Amino acid sequence: MAHGIIDRREELAALARFVEAVPDGGQALLIEGDAGIGKTALWHEGLRTARHSGLRVLSARSAAAETRIAFATVGDLFTATLDEALPALVPVQRRSLEIALLLREPDGPPPEPRVLGLALVSVVRALAREGPLLVALDDVQWVDASSAEILRFMLRRLDDQPVGLLATVRGRPVQAPLELDRAFTAFERLPVKPLSLGAIHRLLWERLSLNLPRPNLARVHEAAGGNPFYALELGRALVDGTIREDSGHISLPESLQSVVAERLDTLPTTVHDTLVAVAAVAAPTVTLLEPLGASVVRDLERAQTGAVLEFDGDRIRFTHPLLAPACYSKMPLHRRRRLHRRLADLDVDLEERAHHLAIAATGPDEEVALALDAGAAHAHARGAALAAAELAELAVSLTPADAVDEINLRRITAAEHCMVAGDAARASGLLEDAVGSSKPGPVRAKALSRLAWVRAETDGFHAAESLCNRALAEPSLEIREQVDILRRLAWMAAAGKGNLDGIRYAEAGLRLAEQAADPEQLAASLATFAELTFWRTGRIHRDLLERAIELERTAGVDGNARPTLARLLALANRFEEARAVWTALIAERLERADPEVVAYLMFLARMEVASGAWNVAARLCDQGIELARQTGREMGESLCLMVLAEIDAYRGEAEKARGEIPDLLGVAAGVGYSGAVHRLTRALASLELSCGDAGASWRLTAPLFANVTELDEVLATLAGSVGVETLIGVDDLPEAERLLRLLDDHAAGSDTGLGPLADRSRGLLL
């Protein structure tokens, strides 16, 4: 039997079976039970057995204080392997992981959770190629929310690897933590039972040289409930005289908390204060705590001698997780607050500093709220949206009640973080509170406009449009906010009602943007108006886009003007010009490991399909799919697959295209991507037409032309390429003539190649 483990034959056998099976993959073992029952001892034995069996071990022990710090557990798990693993990561994953773990300053957009998750998958897969791997988590209930999010993502993608997971959790939760039951095919729970009377006797003798008479031993066993930690604390109290034996009988305290408190009372006050500091900081080290006072190191050493603390290099840990809350709760609240104020001045990051100040606060405090704002921004920049949302909501609660505008601005910020974190319901609630408590004016307008974006996803365009128009009607609204509302409203209108309505909003926003001295906003407004006008008329406003590009260059921002110009040039068959812009944009995004490069590769591939360079387009799609999988951009992968399906259709690979395109049409329609729906429909309809089945072609295209009285650029392209010819094929010449007239009307003002398509269609009709 393993040294130090008493009376755990069944548990040790289960651990041995688990470790033996890890190389087969898909193995997870959850050790569960009450606090102090011996889970961590078994966990350590599992790690020892794994290492002895040749497994590599990545381990992390979480504590309650760490739940407030983003990526604390992930940092503990992977920091020791990063020198080895980071060079092997693709740039976009490496950048994200380095920013999340504070190894580099944020630059550009914050890391996306899916990219971080995939980065961890890549690290674990690389390590597992060298041999079987064990991921070990102690006290998984204390894993911080940001770590938990990406660990769940990672673990679901390792079932085919020689990787196992060993975790402990307090209690016996109904739902498996980290969704382990879904992530691993072989998931088992290992409940840890109380020790027998004989095992408690051995424990007290081996650890404390304490040999109790059987009646007293039975009383200790009963009071401890067979819990080894409780029994040891009672034994220590008997050894040091905190509990006295009288005439062969002992009077036991009412609870473990009281016996631990009495044990801690024997330590000097300065030691106790230092222990509270250890319990309160997220990652306690001797170096971090030394500035608290000259006696800190001596206090830590005395606590180590008393078996309260242990050291792992510079890192400090309590010998048992129950000691930390016992120390912390024993200090009166007013003293704990003063201590947290001092801890905020230590060398901790902005997030932890904000938490210390929030705990120290005795009521609303603008200084503390500002620190929480800074902590939330720091968490957001690292890609920790959940932590950012929590800090932002704390800032709301600690803003003075009479500062109504500040409260509501912070509610809006918290809602934005919630949206990034995927909690639309919480975001909606915060914004509704802001709308309801704001006085008429800019703050209420901002809350209404942000609520519109939330409602656009849940209730559709009309609800969002109503909220936006309410926002625009608010008094004293700054021009910048009006422009932002109008520009976003333009895009929603174009998607929900049609391009004409979108252009009206875009034009109104552009007029206002011209009045403001904000080059970035003006550039965005110019690009929006130019793009929506193109989809309506087919006319490229090159002058507006060139002006927008120059404004962005002057302002030093990376906006949407250049990508917009590249897309429109490609649609106008000006392939060389478009190719030059796309090539430059892709090179820039690859250099800075920006996940947006997936979309740019897809757009260039689309253009190459139109140019006839199908092999080039296919290679670009393959590159885009690889990057999409590296960054977790499932929609980016789907869009590249759509381009490949178009190529199959145009090459005449009928069976393959007919099998792929219907499913891809469902994906495109499901996310409201009408452009992809039209392109796929055109490709499949062209295939059916070329195979001589005009009826099948018309069944595909007819729904898109139903009740149409005028054409935009997308429908005009569809009409000229297959629509009119299909109607001729099904012998509906009057409808073909009507559609051709609509095509002629649109082509007359378009900068694209619709004129020749219209001429060809008329020739076929004649």
Coordinates of C-alpha atoms in Angstrom, one line a residue, residues 90 92-93 114-115 118-119 122 153 157 598 622-634 636-637 641:
V90 CA 0.3 28.5 -35.1
V92 CA -2.9 33.1 -34.0
Q93 CA -3.1 30.6 -31.2
R114 CA -12.6 29.4 -29.0
V115 CA -9.1 30.4 -30.1
L118 CA -8.0 25.4 -29.6
A119 CA -4.6 26.7 -28.4
S122 CA -2.9 22.1 -29.7
F153 CA -13.9 23.4 -24.8
R157 CA -11.7 17.6 -28.2
V598 CA -10.2 33.6 -42.6
D622 CA -8.1 25.0 -48.1
Q623 CA -5.9 27.5 -46.3
G624 CA -8.9 29.3 -44.9
I625 CA -10.4 26.0 -43.6
E626 CA -7.1 25.2 -41.9
L627 CA -7.0 28.6 -40.2
A628 CA -10.7 28.4 -39.3
R629 CA -10.1 25.2 -37.5
Q630 CA -7.2 26.7 -35.7
T631 CA -9.3 29.6 -34.5
G632 CA -12.6 27.8 -33.9
R633 CA -14.4 29.9 -36.6
E634 CA -16.9 27.3 -37.7
G636 CA -15.6 30.7 -41.6
E637 CA -15.0 27.1 -42.4
L641 CA -16.8 24.9 -48.0

